[in-house]
Coordinates of N, CA and C in Angstrom, one line a residue:
M1372 N 36.5 54.7 -4.7 CA 37.5 53.5 -5.1 C 38.0 53.4 -3.1
L1373 N 37.2 52.2 -2.4 CA 37.0 52.2 -1.1 C 38.2 51.2 -1.0
K1374 N 39.3 51.3 0.7 CA 40.3 51.0 1.2 C 39.2 50.4 2.1
I1375 N 39.1 49.3 2.4 CA 39.2 48.3 3.8 C 40.9 48.3 4.4
T1376 N 40.6 48.5 6.1 CA 41.9 48.1 6.1 C 42.2 47.4 7.5
Y1377 N 41.6 46.0 8.0 CA 41.6 44.9 8.1 C 43.2 45.0 9.5
T1378 N 43.0 45.6 10.8 CA 43.9 44.8 11.7 C 43.6 44.9 12.4
E1379 N 44.4 44.1 13.9 CA 43.8 43.1 15.0 C 43.0 44.5 16.5
T1380 N 43.1 46.0 15.6 CA 41.9 46.4 16.5 C 40.9 46.8 15.8
G1381 N 40.5 46.8 14.6 CA 39.7 46.9 14.1 C 39.6 47.4 12.6
V1382 N 38.9 47.5 12.2 CA 38.6 47.7 10.5 C 38.3 49.1 9.9
Y1383 N 39.2 49.3 9.6 CA 38.5 50.9 8.7 C 38.4 51.3 6.8
L1384 N 37.5 51.8 6.7 CA 37.4 52.2 5.6 C 38.3 53.6 5.5
E1385 N 38.3 53.8 3.5 CA 39.0 55.1 3.7 C 38.5 55.2 2.2
R1386 N 38.5 56.7 1.7 CA 38.2 56.6 0.2 C 38.9 57.1 -0.6
L1387 N 39.6 56.1 -1.6 CA 40.8 56.3 -2.7 C 40.4 56.8 -3.8
Y1388 N 41.3 58.1 -3.7 CA 41.0 59.1 -5.3 C 42.4 58.1 -6.2
Y1389 N 43.4 57.0 -6.0 CA 44.0 56.5 -7.3 C 43.3 55.1 -8.3
T1390 N 44.1 54.1 -9.0 CA 43.2 53.4 -9.5 C 44.1 52.4 -9.4
L1391 N 43.3 50.8 -9.3 CA 43.2 49.7 -8.6 C 45.3 49.1 -8.7
E1392 N 45.3 50.0 -10.0 CA 46.7 49.4 -10.6 C 47.6 50.7 -9.8
E1393 N 47.5 51.8 -9.8 CA 48.7 52.4 -9.0 C 48.4 52.5 -7.6
L1394 N 47.5 52.3 -6.8 CA 47.6 52.0 -5.5 C 48.5 50.3 -5.5
V1395 N 48.2 48.8 -6.6 CA 49.3 47.5 -6.3 C 51.2 48.1 -6.3
S1396 N 51.0 48.8 -7.5 CA 52.4 49.2 -8.2 C 53.1 50.2 -6.8
L1397 N 52.7 51.3 -6.2 CA 52.7 51.6 -5.0 C 53.0 50.7 -3.7
R1398 N 52.1 49.5 -3.4 CA 52.5 48.5 -2.5 C 53.6 47.5 -3.1
V1399 N 53.5 47.1 -4.1 CA 54.7 46.4 -4.9 C 55.9 47.2 -4.1
S1400 N 56.2 48.6 -4.8 CA 57.6 49.5 -5.0 C 57.9 48.9 -3.5
L1401 N 56.9 49.1 -2.3 CA 57.6 49.6 -0.9 C 57.7 48.6 -0.6
A1402 N 57.1 46.8 -0.3 CA 57.6 45.5 0.0 C 59.2 45.3 -1.2
M1403 N 59.0 45.8 -2.4 CA 60.3 45.7 -2.9 C 62.2 45.5 -2.0
R1404 N 61.4 47.6 -1.8 CA 62.0 47.8 -1.0 C 62.4 48.1 0.7
L1405 N 61.7 47.7 1.1 CA 61.4 46.3 2.4 C 62.0 45.3 2.7
G1406 N 62.2 45.0 0.8 CA 62.0 43.3 1.3 C 61.1 41.9 1.6
Q1407 N 60.1 43.0 1.6 CA 58.9 42.0 2.1 C 58.4 40.7 0.8
R1408 N 57.6 40.3 1.6 CA 57.1 39.8 0.5 C 55.3 39.9 1.1
L1409 N 54.5 40.1 -0.9 CA 53.6 40.4 -0.4 C 52.1 39.7 -1.7
C1410 N 51.2 40.0 -0.7 CA 50.3 39.1 -1.9 C 49.4 39.6 -2.3
V1411 N 48.8 39.8 -3.7 CA 47.9 39.9 -4.5 C 46.6 39.4 -5.4
E1412 N 45.8 39.5 -4.7 CA 44.7 37.8 -5.2 C 43.3 38.8 -5.0
P1413 N 42.1 38.5 -5.6 CA 40.7 38.9 -6.5 C 40.9 38.0 -5.6
G1414 N 39.1 38.8 -4.8 CA 38.5 37.9 -3.4 C 37.2 39.0 -2.9
T1415 N 36.7 39.0 -2.0 CA 35.3 38.7 -0.7 C 36.2 39.9 0.4
A1416 N 36.0 40.7 0.6 CA 35.9 41.0 1.9 C 34.2 41.4 2.5
T1417 N 34.5 41.6 4.2 CA 33.1 41.9 4.4 C 32.6 42.8 5.6
I1418 N 32.3 44.0 5.7 CA 31.6 45.0 7.2 C 31.5 44.5 7.5
L1419 N 30.7 45.0 9.2 CA 29.1 44.8 9.7 C 29.6 46.2 9.7
L1420 N 28.0 46.0 9.7 CA 27.2 47.8 10.2 C 25.4 46.9 10.9
P1421 N 25.6 48.2 11.5 CA 24.1 47.7 12.8 C 22.2 47.5 11.4
L1422 N 21.8 46.7 12.1 CA 21.2 46.3 11.1 C 19.6 47.5 10.7
R1423 N 19.6 48.1 11.5 CA 19.1 49.6 11.0 C 19.4 50.3 9.6
Y1424 N 20.9 50.0 8.7 CA 21.0 50.7 8.4 C 20.8 49.1 7.6
K1425 N 19.9 48.7 7.5 CA 19.6 47.2 5.8 C 18.1 48.5 4.7
N1426 N 17.9 49.5 5.2 CA 17.3 50.3 4.1 C 17.7 51.2 3.7
A1427 N 18.7 52.1 3.6 CA 19.6 52.6 2.9 C 20.1 51.4 2.2
L1428 N 20.4 50.2 2.5 CA 21.5 49.6 1.8 C 21.0 48.7 0.8
S1429 N 19.6 48.8 1.0 CA 18.6 47.8 0.4 C 18.6 48.5 -1.3
A1430 N 18.6 50.0 -1.7 CA 19.7 50.6 -3.0 C 20.2 50.6 -3.7
L1431 N 21.6 50.2 -3.0 CA 22.8 49.9 -3.6 C 23.2 48.3 -4.4
D1432 N 21.9 47.2 -3.3 CA 21.7 46.0 -3.0 C 21.4 46.0 -4.7
R1433 N 20.4 46.6 -5.4 CA 19.2 46.7 -6.7 C 20.6 47.5 -7.8
E1434 N 21.8 47.8 -7.2 CA 22.7 47.7 -7.7 C 24.0 47.1 -8.4
T1435 N 23.6 46.1 -7.8 CA 24.4 44.6 -7.7 C 25.9 45.0 -7.8
E1436 N 25.9 46.2 -6.9 CA 27.4 45.8 -6.9 C 28.3 45.5 -5.3
I1437 N 27.1 45.8 -4.2 CA 27.2 44.8 -3.1 C 26.4 44.0 -2.5
A1438 N 26.5 43.5 -2.0 CA 25.4 42.3 -1.5 C 25.5 42.2 -0.3
Y1439 N 24.0 42.1 1.0 CA 24.0 42.2 1.9 C 23.2 41.1 3.1
C1440 N 23.8 40.7 3.9 CA 22.9 39.5 4.8 C 22.3 39.6 5.5
V1441 N 21.4 39.2 7.1 CA 21.5 39.5 8.2 C 22.1 38.9 8.7
C1442 N 22.8 38.9 9.9 CA 24.1 38.7 10.2 C 23.1 38.1 12.3
D1443 N 22.1 38.5 13.0 CA 21.6 38.4 14.2 C 20.7 39.4 14.2
S1444 N 20.7 39.5 15.4 CA 18.9 40.6 15.6 C 20.0 42.0 15.5
E1445 N 20.9 42.1 16.1 CA 21.5 43.8 15.2 C 22.2 44.2 13.8
F1446 N 23.2 42.8 13.4 CA 23.7 43.0 12.6 C 23.5 43.1 10.9
L1447 N 24.2 43.5 10.1 CA 23.7 42.8 9.2 C 25.3 43.1 8.5
E1448 N 25.6 42.1 7.7 CA 27.0 41.9 7.0 C 27.0 42.8 5.8
V1449 N 28.0 43.5 5.3 CA 27.6 43.8 3.8 C 29.0 43.1 3.2
E1450 N 29.1 42.4 1.7 CA 30.3 41.9 1.1 C 30.4 43.0 -0.3
L1451 N 31.6 42.8 -0.4 CA 31.8 43.6 -1.5 C 33.6 42.9 -2.3
H1452 N 33.1 43.1 -3.5 CA 34.2 42.4 -4.6 C 35.2 43.0 -4.6
G1453 N 36.4 42.2 -4.8 CA 37.9 43.1 -5.3 C 38.5 42.7 -5.2
T1454 N 40.4 43.4 -4.9 CA 41.4 42.7 -4.7 C 42.1 42.6 -3.0
W1455 N 42.4 41.8 -2.9 CA 43.1 41.4 -1.0 C 44.5 41.9 -1.4
I1456 N 45.0 42.8 -0.3 CA 46.8 43.1 0.1 C 47.5 42.7 0.7
A1457 N 47.9 41.4 0.7 CA 48.5 41.3 2.4 C 50.4 40.1 2.4
Q1458 N 50.9 40.8 3.3 CA 52.2 39.5 3.4 C 52.0 38.9 2.9
D1459 N 51.3 37.8 3.3 CA 50.7 36.2 2.9 C 49.6 36.2 2.5
V1460 N 48.7 34.6 2.0 CA 47.4 34.4 2.3 C 46.6 34.3 3.1
Q1461 N 47.3 33.7 4.3 CA 47.2 33.6 5.1 C 46.6 34.5 6.6
I1462 N 47.8 36.3 6.2 CA 48.0 36.6 6.7 C 46.3 37.2 6.9
Q1463 N 45.8 37.6 8.9 CA 44.2 38.8 8.2 C 44.3 39.5 8.7
D1464 N 45.7 40.8 8.6 CA 46.0 41.7 8.2 C 46.2 42.2 7.1
G1465 N 45.3 42.9 6.6 CA 45.9 43.0 5.1 C 45.3 44.5 4.6
V1466 N 45.2 45.1 3.3 CA 44.3 45.7 2.8 C 43.4 45.2 1.8
F1467 N 42.2 45.3 1.1 CA 40.9 45.0 0.5 C 40.5 46.3 -0.2
I1468 N 40.4 46.6 -1.3 CA 40.6 47.1 -2.3 C 39.2 46.4 -2.9
T1469 N 38.0 47.6 -3.4 CA 37.1 47.3 -4.0 C 36.6 48.9 -4.7
E1470 N 36.0 48.9 -6.4 CA 35.6 49.5 -7.0 C 34.5 50.2 -7.2
V1471 N 33.7 50.3 -6.5 CA 31.9 51.0 -6.2 C 31.8 52.4 -7.1
S1472 N 30.5 52.1 -7.4 CA 30.2 53.9 -7.9 C 30.3 55.0 -6.7
D1473 N 30.7 55.8 -7.5 CA 30.4 57.0 -6.6 C 29.5 57.2 -4.9
R1474 N 28.0 56.8 -5.4 CA 26.9 56.9 -5.1 C 27.4 55.7 -3.5
A1475 N 27.6 54.8 -4.1 CA 27.8 53.6 -3.2 C 29.1 54.0 -2.4
E1476 N 29.7 54.4 -2.8 CA 31.1 54.5 -2.4 C 30.6 55.7 -0.9
Y1477 N 29.8 56.9 -1.3 CA 29.7 58.0 -0.1 C 28.3 57.3 0.5
I1478 N 27.5 56.7 0.4 CA 26.6 55.7 0.9 C 27.3 54.9 2.2
L1479 N 27.9 54.0 2.3 CA 29.0 53.5 2.7 C 30.3 53.7 3.5
M1480 N 30.7 54.5 3.1 CA 31.6 55.6 4.0 C 30.4 56.4 4.7
K1481 N 29.5 56.8 4.4 CA 28.4 57.5 5.2 C 28.1 55.8 7.0
L1482 N 27.7 55.6 5.9 CA 27.2 54.1 6.9 C 28.0 53.4 8.4
W1483 N 29.7 53.7 7.3 CA 30.4 53.0 8.2 C 31.1 54.1 9.4
R1484 N 30.9 55.7 8.7 CA 31.1 56.1 10.4 C 29.9 56.5 11.0
D1485 N 28.3 56.5 10.7 CA 27.6 56.3 11.6 C 28.0 55.5 12.3
S1486 N 27.9 53.9 11.8 CA 27.7 52.8 12.7 C 29.4 53.5 13.8
R1487 N 30.4 53.4 14.0 CA 31.2 53.4 15.1 C 30.8 53.9 16.0
D1488 N 29.5 55.3 15.8 CA 29.1 55.6 17.4 C 28.1 55.0 17.8
F1489 N 27.8 54.0 17.2 CA 26.5 53.3 17.1 C 27.4 52.0 18.4
L1490 N 28.1 51.5 17.5 CA 29.3 50.6 17.7 C 30.0 51.1 19.5
A1491 N 30.1 52.2 19.5 CA 31.2 52.2 20.7 C 30.0 52.7 22.1
L1492 N 28.9 53.1 21.4 CA 27.4 53.4 22.6 C 27.7 51.7 23.7
P1493 N 27.3 51.4 25.3 CA 27.4 50.9 25.7 C 25.6 50.0 25.5
R1494 N 25.9 48.9 25.7 CA 24.3 47.6 25.4 C 24.0 47.2 26.7

């Protein structure tokens, strides 16, 4: 399972070894203890990757777990289906959880890590 965290400073991917139910249960317990509101709903999330990774993603696209489209001359957008967890539906900071195959997790994590180096380079 992949966790995508959206914050003001960026997007972060992480592999999780919890089930979706376990993670939601932990988040609900934490929100209740802190007296915070929590929204959990199905949805989609996207991450940007350099266009040079298009061939690596094409194999995953055939598995129908993810979809991607070219955004511009440098980037493509990867779309994932899963569950959005945030304090409010309208808040852009939150966590997105998606369940994909181990192979898809591995490839997405590798491409995302490699892309951080690419994005840090001056253009």
